[in-house]
Short mmCIF file of C-alpha atoms in Angstrom, two decimals:
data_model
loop_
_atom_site.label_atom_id
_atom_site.label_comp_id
_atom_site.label_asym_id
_atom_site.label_seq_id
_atom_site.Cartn_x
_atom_site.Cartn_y
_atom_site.Cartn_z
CA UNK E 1 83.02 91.72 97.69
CA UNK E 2 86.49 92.41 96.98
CA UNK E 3 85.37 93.06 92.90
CA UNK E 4 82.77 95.27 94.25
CA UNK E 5 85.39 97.20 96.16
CA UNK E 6 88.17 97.35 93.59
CA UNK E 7 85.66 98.65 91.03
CA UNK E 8 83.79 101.49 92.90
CA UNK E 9 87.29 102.94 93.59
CA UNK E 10 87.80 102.92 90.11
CA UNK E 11 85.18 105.38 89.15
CA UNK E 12 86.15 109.03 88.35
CA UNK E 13 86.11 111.31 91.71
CA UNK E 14 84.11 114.40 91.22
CA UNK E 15 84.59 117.33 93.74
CA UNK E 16 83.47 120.69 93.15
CA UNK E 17 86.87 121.86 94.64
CA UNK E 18 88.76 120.50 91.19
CA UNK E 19 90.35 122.96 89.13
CA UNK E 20 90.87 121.48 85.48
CA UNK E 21 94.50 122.24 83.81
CA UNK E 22 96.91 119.89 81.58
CA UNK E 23 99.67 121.54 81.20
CA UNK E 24 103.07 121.39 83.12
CA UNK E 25 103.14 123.26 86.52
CA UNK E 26 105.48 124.74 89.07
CA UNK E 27 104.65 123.54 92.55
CA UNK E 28 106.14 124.59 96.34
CA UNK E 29 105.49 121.91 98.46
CA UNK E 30 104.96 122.63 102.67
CA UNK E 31 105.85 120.13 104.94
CA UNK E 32 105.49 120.29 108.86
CA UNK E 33 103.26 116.76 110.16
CA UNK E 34 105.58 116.18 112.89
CA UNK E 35 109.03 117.78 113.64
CA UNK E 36 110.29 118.81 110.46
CA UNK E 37 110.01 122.50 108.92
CA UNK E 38 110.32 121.79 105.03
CA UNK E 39 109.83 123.08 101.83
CA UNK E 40 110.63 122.55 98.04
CA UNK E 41 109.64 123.87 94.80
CA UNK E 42 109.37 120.73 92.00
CA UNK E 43 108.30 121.10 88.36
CA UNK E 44 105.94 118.68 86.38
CA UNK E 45 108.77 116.73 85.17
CA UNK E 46 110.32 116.33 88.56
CA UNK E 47 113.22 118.58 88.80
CA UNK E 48 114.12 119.94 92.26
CA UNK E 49 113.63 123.57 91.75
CA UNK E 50 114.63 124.10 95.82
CA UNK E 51 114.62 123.20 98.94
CA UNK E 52 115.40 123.98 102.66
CA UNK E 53 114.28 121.57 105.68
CA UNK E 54 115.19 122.96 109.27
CA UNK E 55 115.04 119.60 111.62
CA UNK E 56 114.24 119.76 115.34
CA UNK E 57 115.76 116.67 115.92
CA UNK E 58 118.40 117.93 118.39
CA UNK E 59 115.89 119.81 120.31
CA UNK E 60 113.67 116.66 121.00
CA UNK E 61 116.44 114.50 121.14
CA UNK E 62 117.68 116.26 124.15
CA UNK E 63 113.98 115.87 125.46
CA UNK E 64 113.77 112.41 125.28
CA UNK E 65 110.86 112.42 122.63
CA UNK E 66 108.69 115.03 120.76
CA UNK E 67 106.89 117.42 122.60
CA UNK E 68 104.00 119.13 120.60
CA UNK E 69 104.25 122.73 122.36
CA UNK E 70 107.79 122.59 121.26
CA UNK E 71 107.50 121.48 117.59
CA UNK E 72 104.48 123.62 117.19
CA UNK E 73 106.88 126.43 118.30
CA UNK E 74 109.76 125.94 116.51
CA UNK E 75 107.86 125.53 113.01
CA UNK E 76 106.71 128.87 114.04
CA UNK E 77 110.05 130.45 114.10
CA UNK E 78 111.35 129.08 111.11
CA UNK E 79 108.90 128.30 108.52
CA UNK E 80 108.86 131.94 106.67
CA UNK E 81 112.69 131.45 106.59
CA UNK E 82 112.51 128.15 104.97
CA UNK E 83 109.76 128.61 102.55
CA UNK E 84 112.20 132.23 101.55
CA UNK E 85 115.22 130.37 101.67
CA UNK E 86 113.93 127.45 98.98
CA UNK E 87 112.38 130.61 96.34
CA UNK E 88 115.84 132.03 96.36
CA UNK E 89 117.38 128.92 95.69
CA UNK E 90 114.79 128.37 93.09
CA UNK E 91 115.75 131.35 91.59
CA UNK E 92 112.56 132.29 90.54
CA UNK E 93 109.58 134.71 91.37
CA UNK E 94 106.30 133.72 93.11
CA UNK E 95 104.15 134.68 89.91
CA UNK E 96 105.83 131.98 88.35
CA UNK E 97 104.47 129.27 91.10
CA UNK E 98 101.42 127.68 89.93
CA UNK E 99 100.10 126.27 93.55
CA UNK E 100 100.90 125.62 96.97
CA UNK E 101 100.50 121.96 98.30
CA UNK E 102 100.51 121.67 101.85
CA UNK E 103 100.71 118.79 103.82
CA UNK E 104 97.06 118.60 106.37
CA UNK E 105 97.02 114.76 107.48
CA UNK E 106 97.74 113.22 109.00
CA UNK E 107 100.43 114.63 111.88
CA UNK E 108 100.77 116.06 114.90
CA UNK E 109 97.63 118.79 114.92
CA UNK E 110 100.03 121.54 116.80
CA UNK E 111 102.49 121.33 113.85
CA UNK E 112 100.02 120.60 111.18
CA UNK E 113 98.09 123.87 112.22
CA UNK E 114 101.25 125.81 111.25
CA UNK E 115 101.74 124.39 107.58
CA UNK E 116 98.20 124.59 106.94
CA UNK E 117 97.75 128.36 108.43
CA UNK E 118 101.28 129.52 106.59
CA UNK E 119 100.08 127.57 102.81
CA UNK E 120 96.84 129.16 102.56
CA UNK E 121 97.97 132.69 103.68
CA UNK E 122 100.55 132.14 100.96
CA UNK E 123 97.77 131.46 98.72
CA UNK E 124 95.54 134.22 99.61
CA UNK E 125 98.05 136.98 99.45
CA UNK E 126 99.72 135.89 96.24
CA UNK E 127 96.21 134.44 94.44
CA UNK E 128 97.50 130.52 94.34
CA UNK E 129 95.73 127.31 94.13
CA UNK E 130 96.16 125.33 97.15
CA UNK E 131 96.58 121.87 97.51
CA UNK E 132 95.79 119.57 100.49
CA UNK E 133 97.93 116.79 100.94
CA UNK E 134 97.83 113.20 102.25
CA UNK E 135 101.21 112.79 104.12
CA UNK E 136 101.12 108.76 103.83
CA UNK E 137 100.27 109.40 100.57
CA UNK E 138 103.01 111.42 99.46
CA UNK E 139 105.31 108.72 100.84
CA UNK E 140 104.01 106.55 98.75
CA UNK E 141 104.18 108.09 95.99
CA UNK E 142 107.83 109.83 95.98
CA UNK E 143 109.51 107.13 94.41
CA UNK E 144 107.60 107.86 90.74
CA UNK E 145 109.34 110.79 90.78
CA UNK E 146 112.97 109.43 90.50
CA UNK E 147 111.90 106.42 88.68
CA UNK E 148 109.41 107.40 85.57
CA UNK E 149 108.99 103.94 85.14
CA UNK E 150 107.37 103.07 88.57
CA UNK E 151 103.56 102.65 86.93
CA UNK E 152 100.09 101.95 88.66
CA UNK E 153 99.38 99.71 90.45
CA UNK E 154 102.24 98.87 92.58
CA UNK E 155 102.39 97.26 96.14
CA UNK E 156 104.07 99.72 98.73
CA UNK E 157 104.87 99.38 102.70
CA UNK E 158 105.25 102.58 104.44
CA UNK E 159 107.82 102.58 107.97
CA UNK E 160 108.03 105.24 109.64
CA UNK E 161 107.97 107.00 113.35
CA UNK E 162 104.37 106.93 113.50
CA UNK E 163 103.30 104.83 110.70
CA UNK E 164 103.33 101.23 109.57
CA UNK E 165 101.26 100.59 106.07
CA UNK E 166 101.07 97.73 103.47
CA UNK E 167 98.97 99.34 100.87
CA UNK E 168 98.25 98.98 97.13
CA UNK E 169 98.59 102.36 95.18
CA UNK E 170 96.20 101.75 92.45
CA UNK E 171 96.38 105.36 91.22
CA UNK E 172 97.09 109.28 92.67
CA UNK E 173 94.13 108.98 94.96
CA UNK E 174 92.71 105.30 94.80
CA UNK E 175 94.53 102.97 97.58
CA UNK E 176 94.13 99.62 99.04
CA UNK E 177 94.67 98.80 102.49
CA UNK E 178 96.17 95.63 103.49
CA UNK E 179 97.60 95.74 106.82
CA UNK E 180 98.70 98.64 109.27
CA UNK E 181 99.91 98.88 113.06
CA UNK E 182 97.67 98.01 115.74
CA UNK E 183 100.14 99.58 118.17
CA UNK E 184 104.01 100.36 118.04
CA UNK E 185 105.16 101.80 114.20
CA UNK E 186 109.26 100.96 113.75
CA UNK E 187 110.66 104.23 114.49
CA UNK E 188 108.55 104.85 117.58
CA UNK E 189 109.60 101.35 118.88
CA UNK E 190 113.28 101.93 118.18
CA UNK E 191 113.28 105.89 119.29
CA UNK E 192 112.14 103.99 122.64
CA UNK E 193 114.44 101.15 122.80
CA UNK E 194 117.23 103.11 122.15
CA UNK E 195 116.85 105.51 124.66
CA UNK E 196 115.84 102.27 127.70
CA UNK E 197 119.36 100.95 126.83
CA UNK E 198 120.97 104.41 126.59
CA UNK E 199 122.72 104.59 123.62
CA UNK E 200 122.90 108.24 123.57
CA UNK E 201 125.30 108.17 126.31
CA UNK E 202 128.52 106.93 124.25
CA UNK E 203 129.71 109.70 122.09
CA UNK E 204 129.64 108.43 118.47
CA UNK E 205 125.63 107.57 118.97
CA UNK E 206 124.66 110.96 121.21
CA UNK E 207 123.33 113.04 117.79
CA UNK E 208 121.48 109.95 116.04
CA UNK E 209 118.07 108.90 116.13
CA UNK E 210 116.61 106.17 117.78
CA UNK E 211 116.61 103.97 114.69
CA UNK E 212 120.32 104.86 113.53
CA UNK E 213 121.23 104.37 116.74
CA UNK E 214 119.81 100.69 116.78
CA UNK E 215 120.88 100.23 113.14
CA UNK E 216 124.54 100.80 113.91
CA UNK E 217 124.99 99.21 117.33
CA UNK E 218 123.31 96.17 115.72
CA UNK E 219 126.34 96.23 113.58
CA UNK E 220 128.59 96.21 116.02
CA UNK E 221 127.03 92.95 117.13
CA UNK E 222 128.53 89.50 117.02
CA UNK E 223 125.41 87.51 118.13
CA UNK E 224 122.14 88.19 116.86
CA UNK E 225 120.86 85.04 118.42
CA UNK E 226 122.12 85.25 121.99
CA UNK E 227 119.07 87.27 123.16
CA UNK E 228 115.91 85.17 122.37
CA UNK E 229 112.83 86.93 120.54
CA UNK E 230 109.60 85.45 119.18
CA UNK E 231 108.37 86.86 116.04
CA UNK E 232 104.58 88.54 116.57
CA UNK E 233 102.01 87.79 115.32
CA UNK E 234 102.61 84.35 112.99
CA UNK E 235 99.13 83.18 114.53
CA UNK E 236 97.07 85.61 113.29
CA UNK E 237 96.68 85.53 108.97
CA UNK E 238 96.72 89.21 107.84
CA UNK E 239 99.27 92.15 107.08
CA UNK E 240 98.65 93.87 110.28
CA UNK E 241 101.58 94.90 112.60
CA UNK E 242 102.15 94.54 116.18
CA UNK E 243 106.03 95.62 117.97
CA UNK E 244 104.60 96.55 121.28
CA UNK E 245 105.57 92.79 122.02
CA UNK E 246 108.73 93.11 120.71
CA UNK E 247 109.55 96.39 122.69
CA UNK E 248 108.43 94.33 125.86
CA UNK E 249 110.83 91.66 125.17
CA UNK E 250 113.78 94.00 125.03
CA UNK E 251 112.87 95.66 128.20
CA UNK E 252 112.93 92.53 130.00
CA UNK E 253 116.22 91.38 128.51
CA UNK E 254 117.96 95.06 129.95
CA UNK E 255 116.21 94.82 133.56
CA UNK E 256 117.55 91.36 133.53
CA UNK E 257 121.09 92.10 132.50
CA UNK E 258 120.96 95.56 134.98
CA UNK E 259 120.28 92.92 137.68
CA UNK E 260 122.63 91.01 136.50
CA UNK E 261 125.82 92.68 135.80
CA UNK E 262 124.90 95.46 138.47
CA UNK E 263 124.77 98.16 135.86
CA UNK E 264 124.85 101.55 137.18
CA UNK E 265 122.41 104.61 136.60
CA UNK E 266 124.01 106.10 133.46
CA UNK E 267 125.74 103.02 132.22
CA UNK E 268 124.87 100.00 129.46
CA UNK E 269 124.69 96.46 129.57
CA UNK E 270 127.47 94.28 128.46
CA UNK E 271 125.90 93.16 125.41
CA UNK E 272 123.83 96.14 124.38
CA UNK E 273 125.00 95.58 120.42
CA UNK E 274 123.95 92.02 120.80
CA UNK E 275 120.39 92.81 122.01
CA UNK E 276 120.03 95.68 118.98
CA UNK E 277 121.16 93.06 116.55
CA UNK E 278 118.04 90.13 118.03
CA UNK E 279 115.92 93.46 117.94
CA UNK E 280 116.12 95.01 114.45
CA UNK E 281 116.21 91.20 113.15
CA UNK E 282 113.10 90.18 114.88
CA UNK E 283 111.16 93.42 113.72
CA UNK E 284 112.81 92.97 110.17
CA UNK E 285 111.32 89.23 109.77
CA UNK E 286 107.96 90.76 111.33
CA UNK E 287 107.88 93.23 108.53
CA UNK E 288 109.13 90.15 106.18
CA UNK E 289 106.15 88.15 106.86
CA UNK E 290 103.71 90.56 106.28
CA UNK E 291 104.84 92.02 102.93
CA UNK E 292 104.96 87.91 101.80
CA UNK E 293 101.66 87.82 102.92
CA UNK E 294 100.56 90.81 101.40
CA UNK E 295 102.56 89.33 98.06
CA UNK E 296 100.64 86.30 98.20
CA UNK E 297 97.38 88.39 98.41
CA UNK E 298 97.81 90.50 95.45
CA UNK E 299 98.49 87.34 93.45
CA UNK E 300 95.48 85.87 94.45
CA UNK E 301 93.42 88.46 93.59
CA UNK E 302 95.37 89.85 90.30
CA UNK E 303 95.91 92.97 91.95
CA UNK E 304 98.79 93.98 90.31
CA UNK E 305 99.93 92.59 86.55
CA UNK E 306 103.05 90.58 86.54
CA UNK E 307 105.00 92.67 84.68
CA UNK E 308 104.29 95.75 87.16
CA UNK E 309 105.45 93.36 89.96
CA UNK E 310 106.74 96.25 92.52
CA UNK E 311 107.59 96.75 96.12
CA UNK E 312 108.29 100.11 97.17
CA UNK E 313 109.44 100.78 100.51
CA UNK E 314 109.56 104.32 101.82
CA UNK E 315 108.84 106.38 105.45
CA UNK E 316 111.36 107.60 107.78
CA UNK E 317 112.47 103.80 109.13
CA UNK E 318 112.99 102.61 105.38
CA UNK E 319 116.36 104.28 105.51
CA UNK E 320 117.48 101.16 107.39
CA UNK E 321 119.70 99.26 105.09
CA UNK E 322 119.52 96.22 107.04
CA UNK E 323 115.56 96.29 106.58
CA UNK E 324 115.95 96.98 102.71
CA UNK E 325 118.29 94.37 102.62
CA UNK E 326 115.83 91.60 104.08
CA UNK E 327 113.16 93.24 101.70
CA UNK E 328 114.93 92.42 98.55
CA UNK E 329 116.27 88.67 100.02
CA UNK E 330 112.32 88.36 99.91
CA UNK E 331 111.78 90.36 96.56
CA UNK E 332 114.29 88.22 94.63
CA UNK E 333 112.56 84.93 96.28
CA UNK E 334 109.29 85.95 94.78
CA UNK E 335 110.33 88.08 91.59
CA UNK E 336 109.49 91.43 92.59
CA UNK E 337 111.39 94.70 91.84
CA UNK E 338 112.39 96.95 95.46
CA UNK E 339 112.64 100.27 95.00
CA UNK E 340 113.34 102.46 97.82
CA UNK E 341 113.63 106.41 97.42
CA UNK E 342 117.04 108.18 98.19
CA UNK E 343 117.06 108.00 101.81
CA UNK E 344 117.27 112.26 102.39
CA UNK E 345 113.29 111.59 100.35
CA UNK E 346 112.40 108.67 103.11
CA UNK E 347 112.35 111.09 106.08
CA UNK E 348 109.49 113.67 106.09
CA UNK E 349 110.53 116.42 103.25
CA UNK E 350 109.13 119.45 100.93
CA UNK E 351 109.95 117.47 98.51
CA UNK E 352 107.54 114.88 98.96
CA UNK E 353 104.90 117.09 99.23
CA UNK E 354 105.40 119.22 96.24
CA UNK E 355 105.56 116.01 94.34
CA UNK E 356 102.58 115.14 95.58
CA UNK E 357 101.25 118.39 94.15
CA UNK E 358 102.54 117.73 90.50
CA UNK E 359 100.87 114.26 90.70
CA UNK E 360 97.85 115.36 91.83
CA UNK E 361 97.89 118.74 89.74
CA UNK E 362 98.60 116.16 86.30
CA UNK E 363 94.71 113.80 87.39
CA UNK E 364 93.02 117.23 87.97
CA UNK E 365 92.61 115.85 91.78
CA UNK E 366 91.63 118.83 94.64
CA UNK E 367 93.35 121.38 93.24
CA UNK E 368 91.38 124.12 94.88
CA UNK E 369 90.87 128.08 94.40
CA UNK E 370 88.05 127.98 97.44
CA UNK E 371 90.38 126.17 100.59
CA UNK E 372 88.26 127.83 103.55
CA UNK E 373 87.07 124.86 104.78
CA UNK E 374 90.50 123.14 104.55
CA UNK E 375 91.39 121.47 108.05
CA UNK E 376 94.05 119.36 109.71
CA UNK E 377 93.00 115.72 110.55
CA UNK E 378 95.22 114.37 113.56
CA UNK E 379 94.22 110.70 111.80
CA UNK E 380 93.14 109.94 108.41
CA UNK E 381 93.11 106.41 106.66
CA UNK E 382 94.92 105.77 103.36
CA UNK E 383 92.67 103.94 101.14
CA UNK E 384 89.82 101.78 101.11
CA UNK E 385 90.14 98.99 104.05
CA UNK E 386 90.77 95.98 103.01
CA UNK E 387 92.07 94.22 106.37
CA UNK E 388 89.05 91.77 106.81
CA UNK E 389 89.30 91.03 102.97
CA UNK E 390 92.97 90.03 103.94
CA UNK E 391 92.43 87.60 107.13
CA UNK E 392 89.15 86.24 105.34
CA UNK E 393 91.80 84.86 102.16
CA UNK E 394 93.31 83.17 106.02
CA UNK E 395 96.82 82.91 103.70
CA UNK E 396 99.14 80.36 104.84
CA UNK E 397 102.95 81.26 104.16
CA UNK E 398 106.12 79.04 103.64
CA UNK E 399 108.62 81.84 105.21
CA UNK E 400 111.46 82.98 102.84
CA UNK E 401 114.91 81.97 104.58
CA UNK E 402 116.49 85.84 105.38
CA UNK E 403 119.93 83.67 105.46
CA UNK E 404 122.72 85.56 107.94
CA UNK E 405 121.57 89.48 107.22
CA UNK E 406 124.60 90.56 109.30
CA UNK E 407 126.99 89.29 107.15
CA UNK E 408 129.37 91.64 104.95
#
């Protein structure tokens, strides 16, 4: 089955929409899947032309989460001024723009709409090819742009707000799906967490997000152990992911240490940096064990050659440095390179998308003159699904020791 699989993805994808071209291109890249306004203009060999990215994060930080209306709004206001903004910097004309990639999937559909609407009227009133984008995708595949020598196929695990992938990039367009979250990504379950123990409220944390919030208090730490955490999911023998469980453990430790200490409406538990440092380990091994698994997998199959052995580790929550430095404890165990991209090309960026663009302009892959029918998808796979292939191969692991991640 799995043969069957691997080799129907390898056949050459024909869509009428293709536009044929080998030579070197100029792409601007549109970015706006959640609560990010970006743009950025990249060339074929991957030079940042420009780029501008207007964040909302203040806005919905002060909200207590992202809320659609809002976003939707807000890319509204600014995304003219940010797609004008990166062509000056660029110091170049329109006419010398080859096409506009834009991200469409998946996102919030309220911000999505604007991107989409804003890309194609670019392309209708200054006759460009438009290009729809996979946002997962272009995570993935950011990395080959800084690192030339990143080559097909290579094993990648995607952490982000509202995302949490173990794929196998085979090629531009051709993925495998090994695992993915059945409920809680990483930055959604530390956005949440840190706001239940109130971080926000001392100074030095009130303009970070959830996860750099949890990242640094963590550090701060001097026990990860004292609050006790079980691991989820070492029962079940796949690459999925599962922190709901997690989230529910930390909950119950801060209404039990409210009770407790007799902690007051606006104030934080004793041992707040304690709890953060038993919470980003515990999700940090959970993410451990499934990219061993997934390891383990891709050897048994011969999914990737030995001497293309690569983990690369990108999304919004991969700018955790305590996370990447588990990940490469694990890749060194098992002889696997870790690449992660600069973190400013982690979070959700032009850059990314425009990249994207260049990729997919070089394979001749939906590069479109007749984008009509172009729509947002709220959800949208990456890849062929592999998951049952994965829990079938019922993998048994001998965890990799993480040793004392909190040590300088």
């Amino acid at each position: 089955m799995l043969k069957t699989i691997i080799r129907k993805i390898s056949r050459p994808l024909i869509n009428k929409h293709f536009y044929s071209t080998n030579r070197n291109a100029i792409i601007l890249g549109i970015e706006t899947s959640c609560d990010d306004t970006g743009c950025a203009i990249v060339d074929s060999e991957g030079h940042i032309l420009g780029e501008c990215l207007n964040s909302q994060h203040l806005v919905h930080l002060r909200n207590g989460g992202i809320i659609p209306p809002i976003a939707q709004n807000l890319h509204r206001q600014n995304i003219e001024n940010v797609v004008n903004t990166t062509i000056k910097q660029a110091n170049i004309d329109f006419s010398q723009i080859d096409a506009v990639a834009t991200t469409v999937k998946p996102g919030l559909p309220l911000s999505l709409s604007i991107g989409l609407k804003y890309g194609k009227h670019l392309c209708r009133t200054k006759g460009k090819l438009f290009i729809p984008i996979h946002h997962m995708e272009s995570h993935a595949l950011t990395c080959r742009m800084h690192d030339n020598s990143i080559e097909f196929p290579f094993l990648v695990l995607l952490i982000s707000g509202g995302h949490c992938l173990l794929v196998v990039a085979q090629d531009v367009d051709k993925f495998l799906l090994l695992g993915e979250s059945i409920d809680d990504a990483p930055g959604e379950a530390f956005d949440k967490m840190a706001r239940r123990m109130k971080l926000m409220n001392l100074p030095e944390f009130a303009t970070l997000s959830g996860g750099q919030a949890i990242e640094l208090a963590a550090s701060k730490g001097t026990d990860a152990e004292q609050f006790k955490f079980s691991v989820p999911l070492l029962q079940y023998k796949n690459c999925n992911f599962s922190l709901a469980g997690i989230k529910n453990q930390v909950w119950r430790h801060i209404v039990q240490q409210e009770k407790l200490h007799n902690v007051e409406a606006d104030a934080l538990i004793p041992d707040v940096f304690n709890l953060c440092a038993g919470f980003q380990l515990t999700v940090t091994r959970h993410l451990c064990h499934r990219v061993q698994r997934a390891i383990e997998f891709v050897k048994l199959h011969n999914l990737i050659p030995e001497e293309k052995q690569t983990l690369v580790v990108s999304g919004g929550a991969a700018c955790n440095n305590f996370i990447n430095k588990a990940l490469q404890v694990v890749c060194n165990e098992i002889g696997y390179r870790l690449v992660r991209p600069p973190p400013k090309l982690c979070t959700d960026n032009g850059v990314m998308i425009a990249w994207n663009g260049i990729e997919r302009w070089r394979k001749n892959l939906g590069v479109m003159k007749d984008f009509d029918s172009v729509d947002i998808e709220k959800r949208s796979p990456l890849g062929i699904n592999m998951i049952k292939e994965v829990t079938d191969a019922h993998i048994s692991c001998k965890w990799i020791k993480l040793g004392n991640l909190y040590e300088t």
